[in-house]
Short mmCIF file of C-alpha atoms in Angstrom, two decimals:
data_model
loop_
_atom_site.label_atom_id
_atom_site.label_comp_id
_atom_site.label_asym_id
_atom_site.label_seq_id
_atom_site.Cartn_x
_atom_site.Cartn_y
_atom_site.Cartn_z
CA UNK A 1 18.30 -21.29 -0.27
CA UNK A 2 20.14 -20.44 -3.62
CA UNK A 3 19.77 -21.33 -6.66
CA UNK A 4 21.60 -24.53 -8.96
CA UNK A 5 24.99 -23.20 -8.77
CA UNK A 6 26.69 -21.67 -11.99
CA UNK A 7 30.61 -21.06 -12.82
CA UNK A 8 32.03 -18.27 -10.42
CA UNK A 9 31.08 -14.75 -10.66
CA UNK A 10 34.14 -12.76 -12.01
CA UNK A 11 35.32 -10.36 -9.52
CA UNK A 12 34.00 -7.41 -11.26
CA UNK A 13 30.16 -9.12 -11.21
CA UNK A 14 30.94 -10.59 -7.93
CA UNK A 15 27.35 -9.44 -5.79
CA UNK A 16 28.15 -8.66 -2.20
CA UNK A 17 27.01 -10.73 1.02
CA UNK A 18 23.41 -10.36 1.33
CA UNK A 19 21.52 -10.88 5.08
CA UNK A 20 18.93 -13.66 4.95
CA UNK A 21 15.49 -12.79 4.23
CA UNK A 22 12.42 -13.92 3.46
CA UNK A 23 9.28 -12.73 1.02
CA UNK A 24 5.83 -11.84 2.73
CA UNK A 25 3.23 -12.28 0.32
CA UNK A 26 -0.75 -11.48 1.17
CA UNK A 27 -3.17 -12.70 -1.41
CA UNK A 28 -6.68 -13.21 -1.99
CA UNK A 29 -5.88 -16.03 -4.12
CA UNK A 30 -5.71 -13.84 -7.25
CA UNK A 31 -4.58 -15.36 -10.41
CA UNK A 32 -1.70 -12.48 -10.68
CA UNK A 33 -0.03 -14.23 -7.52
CA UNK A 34 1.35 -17.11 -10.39
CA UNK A 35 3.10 -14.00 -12.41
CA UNK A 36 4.29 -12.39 -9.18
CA UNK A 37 5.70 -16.05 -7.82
CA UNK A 38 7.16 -17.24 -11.37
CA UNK A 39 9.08 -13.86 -11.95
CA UNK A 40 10.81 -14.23 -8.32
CA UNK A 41 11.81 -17.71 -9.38
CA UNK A 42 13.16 -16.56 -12.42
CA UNK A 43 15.55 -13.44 -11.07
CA UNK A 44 19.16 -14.32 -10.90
CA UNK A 45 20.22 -14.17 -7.15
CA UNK A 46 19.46 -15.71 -3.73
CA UNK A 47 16.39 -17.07 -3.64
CA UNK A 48 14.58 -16.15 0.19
CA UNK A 49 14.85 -18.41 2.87
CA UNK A 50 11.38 -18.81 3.39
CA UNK A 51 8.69 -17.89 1.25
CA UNK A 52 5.01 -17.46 3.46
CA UNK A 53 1.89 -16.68 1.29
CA UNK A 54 -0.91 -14.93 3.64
CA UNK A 55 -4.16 -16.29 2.43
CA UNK A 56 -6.47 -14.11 3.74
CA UNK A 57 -9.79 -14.99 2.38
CA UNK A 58 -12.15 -15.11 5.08
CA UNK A 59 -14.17 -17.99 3.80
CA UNK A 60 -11.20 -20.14 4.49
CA UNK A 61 -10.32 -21.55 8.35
CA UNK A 62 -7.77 -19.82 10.16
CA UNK A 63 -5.11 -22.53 10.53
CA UNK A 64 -1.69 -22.28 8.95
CA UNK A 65 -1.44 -25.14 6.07
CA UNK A 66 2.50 -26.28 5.05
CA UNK A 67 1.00 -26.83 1.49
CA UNK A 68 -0.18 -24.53 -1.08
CA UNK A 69 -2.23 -26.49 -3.22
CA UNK A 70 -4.65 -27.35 -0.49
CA UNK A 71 -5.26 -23.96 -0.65
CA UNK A 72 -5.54 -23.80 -4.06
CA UNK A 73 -2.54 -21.79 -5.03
CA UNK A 74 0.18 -22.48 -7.95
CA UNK A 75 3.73 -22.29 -6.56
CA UNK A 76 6.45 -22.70 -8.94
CA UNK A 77 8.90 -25.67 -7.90
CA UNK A 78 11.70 -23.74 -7.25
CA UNK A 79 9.98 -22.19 -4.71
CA UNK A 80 8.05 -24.84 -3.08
CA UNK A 81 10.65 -25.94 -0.60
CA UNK A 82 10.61 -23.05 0.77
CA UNK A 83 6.89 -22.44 0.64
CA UNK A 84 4.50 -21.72 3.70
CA UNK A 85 0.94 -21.04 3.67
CA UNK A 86 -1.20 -19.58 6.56
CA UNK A 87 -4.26 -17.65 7.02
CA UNK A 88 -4.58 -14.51 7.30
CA UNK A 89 -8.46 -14.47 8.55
CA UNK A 90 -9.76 -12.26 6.34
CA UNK A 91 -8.76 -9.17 8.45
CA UNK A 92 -7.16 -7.21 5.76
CA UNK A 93 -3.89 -6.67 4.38
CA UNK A 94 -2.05 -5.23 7.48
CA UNK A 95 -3.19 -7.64 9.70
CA UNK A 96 -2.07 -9.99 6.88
CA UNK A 97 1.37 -8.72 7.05
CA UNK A 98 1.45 -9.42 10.68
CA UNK A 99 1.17 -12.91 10.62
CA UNK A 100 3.38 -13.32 7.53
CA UNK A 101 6.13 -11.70 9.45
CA UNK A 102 5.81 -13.47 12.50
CA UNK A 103 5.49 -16.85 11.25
CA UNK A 104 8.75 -16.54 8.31
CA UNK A 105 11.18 -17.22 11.81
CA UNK A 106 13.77 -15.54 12.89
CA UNK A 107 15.52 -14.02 9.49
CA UNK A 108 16.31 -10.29 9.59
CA UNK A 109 15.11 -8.97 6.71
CA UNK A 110 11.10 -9.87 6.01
CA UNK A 111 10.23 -8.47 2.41
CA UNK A 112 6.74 -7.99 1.64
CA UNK A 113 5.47 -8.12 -1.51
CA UNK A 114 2.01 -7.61 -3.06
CA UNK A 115 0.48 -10.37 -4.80
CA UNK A 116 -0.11 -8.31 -8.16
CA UNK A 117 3.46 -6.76 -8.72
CA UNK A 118 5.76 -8.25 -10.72
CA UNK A 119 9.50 -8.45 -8.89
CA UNK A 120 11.88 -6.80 -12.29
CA UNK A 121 14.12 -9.52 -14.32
CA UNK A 122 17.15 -9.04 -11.82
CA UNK A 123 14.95 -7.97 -8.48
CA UNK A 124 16.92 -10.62 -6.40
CA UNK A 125 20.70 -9.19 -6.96
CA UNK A 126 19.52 -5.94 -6.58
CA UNK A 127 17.83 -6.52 -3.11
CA UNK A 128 21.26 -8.10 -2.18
CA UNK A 129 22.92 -4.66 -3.03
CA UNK A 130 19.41 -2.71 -1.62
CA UNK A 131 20.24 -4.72 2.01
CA UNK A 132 24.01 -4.89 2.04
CA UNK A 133 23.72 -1.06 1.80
CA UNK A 134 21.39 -0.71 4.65
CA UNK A 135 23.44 1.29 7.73
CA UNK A 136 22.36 -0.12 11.22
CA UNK A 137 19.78 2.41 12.04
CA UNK A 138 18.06 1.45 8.66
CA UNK A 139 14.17 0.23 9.02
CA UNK A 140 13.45 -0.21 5.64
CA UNK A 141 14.90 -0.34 2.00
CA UNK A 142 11.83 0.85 -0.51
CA UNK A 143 11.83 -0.64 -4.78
CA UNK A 144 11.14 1.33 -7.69
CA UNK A 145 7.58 0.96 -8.75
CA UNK A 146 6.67 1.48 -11.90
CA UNK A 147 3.13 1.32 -13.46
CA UNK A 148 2.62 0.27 -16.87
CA UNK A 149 0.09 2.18 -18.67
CA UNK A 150 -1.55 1.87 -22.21
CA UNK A 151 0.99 3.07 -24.86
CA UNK A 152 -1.91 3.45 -27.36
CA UNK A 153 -4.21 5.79 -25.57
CA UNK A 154 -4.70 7.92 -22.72
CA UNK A 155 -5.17 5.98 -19.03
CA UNK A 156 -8.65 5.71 -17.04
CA UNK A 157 -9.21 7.12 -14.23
CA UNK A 158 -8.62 4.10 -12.34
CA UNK A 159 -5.24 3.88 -14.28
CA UNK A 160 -4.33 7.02 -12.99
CA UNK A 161 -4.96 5.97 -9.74
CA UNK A 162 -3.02 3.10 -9.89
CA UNK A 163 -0.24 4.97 -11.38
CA UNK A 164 -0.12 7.07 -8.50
CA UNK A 165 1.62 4.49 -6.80
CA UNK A 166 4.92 5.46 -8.48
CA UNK A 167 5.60 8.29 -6.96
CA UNK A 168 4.15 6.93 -3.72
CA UNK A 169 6.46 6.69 0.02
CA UNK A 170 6.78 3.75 1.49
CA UNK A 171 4.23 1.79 -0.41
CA UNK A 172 4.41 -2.15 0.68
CA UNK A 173 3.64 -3.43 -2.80
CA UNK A 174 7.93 -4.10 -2.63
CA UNK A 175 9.22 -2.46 0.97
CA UNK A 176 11.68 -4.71 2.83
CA UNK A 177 11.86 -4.29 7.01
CA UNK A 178 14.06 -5.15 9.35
CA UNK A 179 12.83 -7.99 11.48
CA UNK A 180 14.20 -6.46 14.84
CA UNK A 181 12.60 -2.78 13.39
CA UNK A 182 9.09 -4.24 12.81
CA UNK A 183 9.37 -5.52 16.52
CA UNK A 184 10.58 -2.80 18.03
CA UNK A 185 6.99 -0.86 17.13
CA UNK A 186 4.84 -3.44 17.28
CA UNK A 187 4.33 -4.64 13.08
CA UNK A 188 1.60 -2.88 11.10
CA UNK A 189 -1.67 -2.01 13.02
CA UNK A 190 -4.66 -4.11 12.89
CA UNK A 191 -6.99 -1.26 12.80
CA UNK A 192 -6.38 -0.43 9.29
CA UNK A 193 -8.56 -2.79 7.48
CA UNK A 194 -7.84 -1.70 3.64
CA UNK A 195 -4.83 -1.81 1.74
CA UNK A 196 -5.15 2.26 2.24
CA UNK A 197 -2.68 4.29 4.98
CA UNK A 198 -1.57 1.20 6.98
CA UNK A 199 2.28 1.37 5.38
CA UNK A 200 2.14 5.04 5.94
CA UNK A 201 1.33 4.70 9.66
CA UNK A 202 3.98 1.88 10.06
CA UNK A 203 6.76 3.89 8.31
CA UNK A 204 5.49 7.03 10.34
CA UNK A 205 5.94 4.90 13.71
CA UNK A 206 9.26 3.84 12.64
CA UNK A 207 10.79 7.54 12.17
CA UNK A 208 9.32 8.73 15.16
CA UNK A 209 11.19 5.91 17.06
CA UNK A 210 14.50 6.81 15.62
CA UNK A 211 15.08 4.53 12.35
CA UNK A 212 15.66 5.79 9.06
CA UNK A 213 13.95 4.74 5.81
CA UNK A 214 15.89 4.87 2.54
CA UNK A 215 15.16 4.08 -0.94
CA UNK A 216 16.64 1.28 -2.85
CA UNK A 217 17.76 0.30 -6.67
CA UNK A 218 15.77 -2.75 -7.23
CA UNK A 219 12.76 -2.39 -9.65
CA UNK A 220 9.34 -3.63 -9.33
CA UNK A 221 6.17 -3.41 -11.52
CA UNK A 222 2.65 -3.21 -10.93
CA UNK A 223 0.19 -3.46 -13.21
CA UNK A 224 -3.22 -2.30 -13.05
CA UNK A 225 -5.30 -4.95 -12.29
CA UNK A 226 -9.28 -5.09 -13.59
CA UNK A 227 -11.28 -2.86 -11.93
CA UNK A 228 -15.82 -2.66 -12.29
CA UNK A 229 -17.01 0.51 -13.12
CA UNK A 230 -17.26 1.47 -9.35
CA UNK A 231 -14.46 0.96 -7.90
CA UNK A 232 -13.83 4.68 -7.69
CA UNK A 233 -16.81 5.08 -5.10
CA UNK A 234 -15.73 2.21 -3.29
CA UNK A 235 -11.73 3.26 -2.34
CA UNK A 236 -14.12 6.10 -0.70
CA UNK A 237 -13.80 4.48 2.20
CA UNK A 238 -10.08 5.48 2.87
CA UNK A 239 -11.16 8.65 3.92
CA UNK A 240 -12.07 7.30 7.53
CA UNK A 241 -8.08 5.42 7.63
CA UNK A 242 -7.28 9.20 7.08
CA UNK A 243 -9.49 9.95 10.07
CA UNK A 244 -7.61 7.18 11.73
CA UNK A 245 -3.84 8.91 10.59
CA UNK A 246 -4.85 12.02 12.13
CA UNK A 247 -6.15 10.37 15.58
CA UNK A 248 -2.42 8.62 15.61
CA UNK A 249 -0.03 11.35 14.15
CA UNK A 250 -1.30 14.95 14.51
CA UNK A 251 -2.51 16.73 11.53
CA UNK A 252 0.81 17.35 9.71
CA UNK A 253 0.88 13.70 8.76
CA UNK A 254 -0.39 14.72 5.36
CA UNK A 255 2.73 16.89 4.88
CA UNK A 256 5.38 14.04 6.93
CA UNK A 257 4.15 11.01 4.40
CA UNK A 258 4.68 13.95 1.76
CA UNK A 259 0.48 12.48 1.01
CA UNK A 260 -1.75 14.20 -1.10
CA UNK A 261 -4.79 15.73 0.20
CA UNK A 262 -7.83 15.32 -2.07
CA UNK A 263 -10.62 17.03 -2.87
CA UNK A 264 -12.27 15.97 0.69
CA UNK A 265 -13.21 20.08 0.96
CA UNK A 266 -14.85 20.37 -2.26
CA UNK A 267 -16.91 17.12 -1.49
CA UNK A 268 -18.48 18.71 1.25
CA UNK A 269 -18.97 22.07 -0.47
CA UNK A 270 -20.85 20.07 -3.05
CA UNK A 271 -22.93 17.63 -0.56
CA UNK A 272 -23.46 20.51 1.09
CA UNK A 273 -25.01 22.84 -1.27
CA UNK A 274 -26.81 19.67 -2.30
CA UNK A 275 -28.68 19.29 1.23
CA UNK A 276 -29.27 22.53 1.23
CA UNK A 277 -31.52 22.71 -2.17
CA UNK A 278 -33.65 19.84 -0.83
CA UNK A 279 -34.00 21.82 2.53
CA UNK A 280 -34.63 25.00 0.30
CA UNK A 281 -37.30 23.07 -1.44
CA UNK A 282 -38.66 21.76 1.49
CA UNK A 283 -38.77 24.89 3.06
CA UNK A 284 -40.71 26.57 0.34
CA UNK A 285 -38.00 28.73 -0.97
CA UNK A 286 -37.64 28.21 -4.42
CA UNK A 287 -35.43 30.85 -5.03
CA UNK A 288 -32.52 29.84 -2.55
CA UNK A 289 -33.03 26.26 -4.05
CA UNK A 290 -32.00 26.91 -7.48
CA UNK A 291 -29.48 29.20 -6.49
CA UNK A 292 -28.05 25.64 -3.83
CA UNK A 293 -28.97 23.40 -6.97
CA UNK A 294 -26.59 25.47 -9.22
CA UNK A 295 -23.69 25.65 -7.28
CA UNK A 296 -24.36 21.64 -6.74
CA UNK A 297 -24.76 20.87 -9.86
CA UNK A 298 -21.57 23.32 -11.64
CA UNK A 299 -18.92 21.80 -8.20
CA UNK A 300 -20.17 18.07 -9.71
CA UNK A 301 -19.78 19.54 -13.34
CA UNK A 302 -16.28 20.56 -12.61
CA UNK A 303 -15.57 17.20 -10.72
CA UNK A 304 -16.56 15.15 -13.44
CA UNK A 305 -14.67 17.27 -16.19
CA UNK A 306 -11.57 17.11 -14.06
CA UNK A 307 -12.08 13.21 -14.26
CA UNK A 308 -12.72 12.76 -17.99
CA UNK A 309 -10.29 15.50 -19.20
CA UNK A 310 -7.32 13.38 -18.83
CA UNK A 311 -8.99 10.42 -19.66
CA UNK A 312 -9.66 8.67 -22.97
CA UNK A 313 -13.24 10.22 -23.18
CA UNK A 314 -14.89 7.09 -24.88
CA UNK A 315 -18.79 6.91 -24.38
CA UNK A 316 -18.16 4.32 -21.43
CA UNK A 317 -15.39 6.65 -19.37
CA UNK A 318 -17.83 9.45 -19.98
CA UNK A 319 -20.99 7.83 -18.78
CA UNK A 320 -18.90 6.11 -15.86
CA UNK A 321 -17.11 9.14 -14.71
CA UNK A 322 -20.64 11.32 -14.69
CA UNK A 323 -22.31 8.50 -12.44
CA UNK A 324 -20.02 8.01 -10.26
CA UNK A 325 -18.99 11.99 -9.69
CA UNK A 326 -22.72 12.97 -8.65
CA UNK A 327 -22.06 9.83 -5.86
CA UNK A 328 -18.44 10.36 -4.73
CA UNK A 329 -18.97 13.36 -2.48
CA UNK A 330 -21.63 12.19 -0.80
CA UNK A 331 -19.62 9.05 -0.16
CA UNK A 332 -16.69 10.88 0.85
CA UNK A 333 -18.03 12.62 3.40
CA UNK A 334 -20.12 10.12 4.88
CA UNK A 335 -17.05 7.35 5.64
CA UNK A 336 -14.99 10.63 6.74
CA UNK A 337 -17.93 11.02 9.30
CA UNK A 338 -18.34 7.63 9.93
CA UNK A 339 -14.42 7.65 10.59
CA UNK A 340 -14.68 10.08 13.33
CA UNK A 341 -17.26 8.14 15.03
CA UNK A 342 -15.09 4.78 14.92
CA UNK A 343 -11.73 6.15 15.94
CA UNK A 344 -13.16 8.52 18.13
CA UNK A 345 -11.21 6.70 20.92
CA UNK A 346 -8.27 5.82 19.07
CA UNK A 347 -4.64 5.67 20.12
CA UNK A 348 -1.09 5.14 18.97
CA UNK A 349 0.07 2.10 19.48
CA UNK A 350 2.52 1.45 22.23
CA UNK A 351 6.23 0.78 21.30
CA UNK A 352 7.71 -2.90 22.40
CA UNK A 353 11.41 -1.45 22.80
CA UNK A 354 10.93 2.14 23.77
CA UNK A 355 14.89 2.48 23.43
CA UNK A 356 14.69 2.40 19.56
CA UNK A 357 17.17 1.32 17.02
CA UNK A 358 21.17 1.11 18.04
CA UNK A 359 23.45 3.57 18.18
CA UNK A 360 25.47 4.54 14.39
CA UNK A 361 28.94 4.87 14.25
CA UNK A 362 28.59 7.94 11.99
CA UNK A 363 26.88 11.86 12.20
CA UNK A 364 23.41 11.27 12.56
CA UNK A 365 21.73 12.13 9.23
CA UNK A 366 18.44 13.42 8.42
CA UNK A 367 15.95 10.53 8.84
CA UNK A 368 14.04 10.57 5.60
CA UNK A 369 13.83 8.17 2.07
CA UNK A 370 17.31 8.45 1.52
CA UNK A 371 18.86 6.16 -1.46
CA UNK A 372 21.54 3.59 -0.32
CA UNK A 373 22.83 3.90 -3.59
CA UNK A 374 26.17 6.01 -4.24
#
């Protein structure tokens, strides 16, 4: 589908043949999915073919529904023809993905899309250039993110948190994939429940079986959406999907998804010297117990000035940032045990075409986030 049509592109502005595609959008029914949808009906360009929103609240059945107001969510017109709606089951965001991809029909490019990023004012032309671009061997073709931050003051933590999606690889929040490439390994696995690790593990499956990634032109933002005062304890709980990563791909996935490591050590240097003061104490030993207590308490010192340093140090970051330091290790190490007990039987998932992507006509190059710009 393409938009009304205007007087003929010069020859000079003339945008080359694009592949068909079509948009992949999860959602929890969010009111920032009406931004993200009105800004891709805005862009100059081809509009996609087909447009499926994943509704993947679990209170909701899990039949596919042709229109999106019976589920309650605001599609701009120009859109709606193209417009389907299914459920996602509330299974999480990969799973999600999944049945987005499968159900958009056989187009060869499936772009997904979170429902909180805003596509940039000419997103559409520049996919047409990110695709056109894309050699035969090419899985995906990554956006630009950018995060908007507050001019006016430094960010919170949980702004810099969201910020760090940036500088992130691979990141889904704008990736486009190759129908035939998402096949060929299977889609995104089921077993990561959060939006945490599950595009790393996809793109990691993807190199392994021969495609390349690259980075595109087109430019995407993502604002930070509101947040309670705990969320920080809550995204805890990625540290058993990292649990998960290292069942699938070795330990040097950390350094292959070029992914940061955390402070996962210093967690359990400071739970640790925590258990031991209440053993100490226990135990009669008062000594050893204030000696455990102090090197708890200055490791959760430390933590929490590392926290509010950067931050904008009002009386609610402080207060926030002290609470929720003196819980984070604790929580950290517990869902990083709990992750070995889960996956403790975990394996890759099994390739559909063990062949892999077709041959180039070129050298082989280096398979890593190359840009398909000149």
């Amino acid at each position: 589908m393409t938009r009304p049509a205007g007087p003929p592109p010069s020859d000079a502005h003339r945008q080359p043949a694009v592949p068909d595609y079509a948009v992949v959008i999860p959602t929890l029914g969010r009111p920032s999915l009406r931004a993200c949808l009105e800004a891709l009906a805005r862009t100059p360009g081809p509009l996609p073919s087909r447009l499926v929103l994943v509704d993947d609240r679990n209170t909701l059945d899990t039949a596919g529904h042709a229109d999106p107001r019976a589920r309650g969510l605001d599609v701009p017109a120009l859109l709606s023809p193209v417009t389907t709606v299914v459920s996602g089951g509330g299974r999480g965001p990969a799973a999600a993905r999944n049945a987005g991809w499968r159900a958009a029909g056989p187009v060869p490019w499936i772009v997904f899309l979170d429902d909180d990023v805003v596509p940039g004012p000419s997103w559409a032309e520049d996919l047409a250039r990110d695709l056109a671009r894309a050699g035969a061997r090419t899985a995906g073709v990554s956006a630009r993110i950018s995060v908007p931050l507050p001019p006016d003051r430094r960010p919170t933590d949980w702004e810099r948190n969201t910020a760090g999606l940036a500088t992130a690889r691979w990141i889904t929040a704008d990736l486009a994939y190759r129908r035939e490439a998402l096949e060929s390994v299977g889609g995104f696995d089921d077993r990561f429940r959060r939006a945490f690790r599950e595009d790393a593990d996809l793109a990691l499956r993807l190199l392994d079986a021969g495609w390349d990634l690259a980075a595109g032109d087109r430019r995407t933002s993502h604002p930070v959406r509101p947040a309670d005062r705990w969320v920080s304890l809550r995204t805890q709980a990625g540290n058993a999907d990292d649990v998960l990563m290292t069942r699938l791909h070795g330990r040097d996935w950390w350094e292959r998804a070029a992914a940061p490591r955390g402070r996962l050590p210093r967690h359990f240097a400071v739970t640790g010297a925590a258990v031991a003061a209440a053993c100490c104490t226990a135990l009669g030993r008062p000594r050893a117990a204030a000696v455990c207590a102090s090197a708890w308490l200055a490791g959760t010192a430390e933590f929490a000035w590392a926290r509010v340093a950067p931050g904008p140090r009002t009386r609610a970051e402080v207060a926030v940032m002290a609470a929720t330091s003196v819980l984070i290790p604790p929580a950290a190490c517990w869902h990083w045990l709990r992750g070995l007990w889960v996956h403790r039987r975990a394996r890759p998932m099994a390739r559909q075409h063990p062949a892999g992507p077709p041959p180039e006509a070129h050298p082989a190059r280096a398979r890593t986030s190359e840009p398909v710009s000149s």
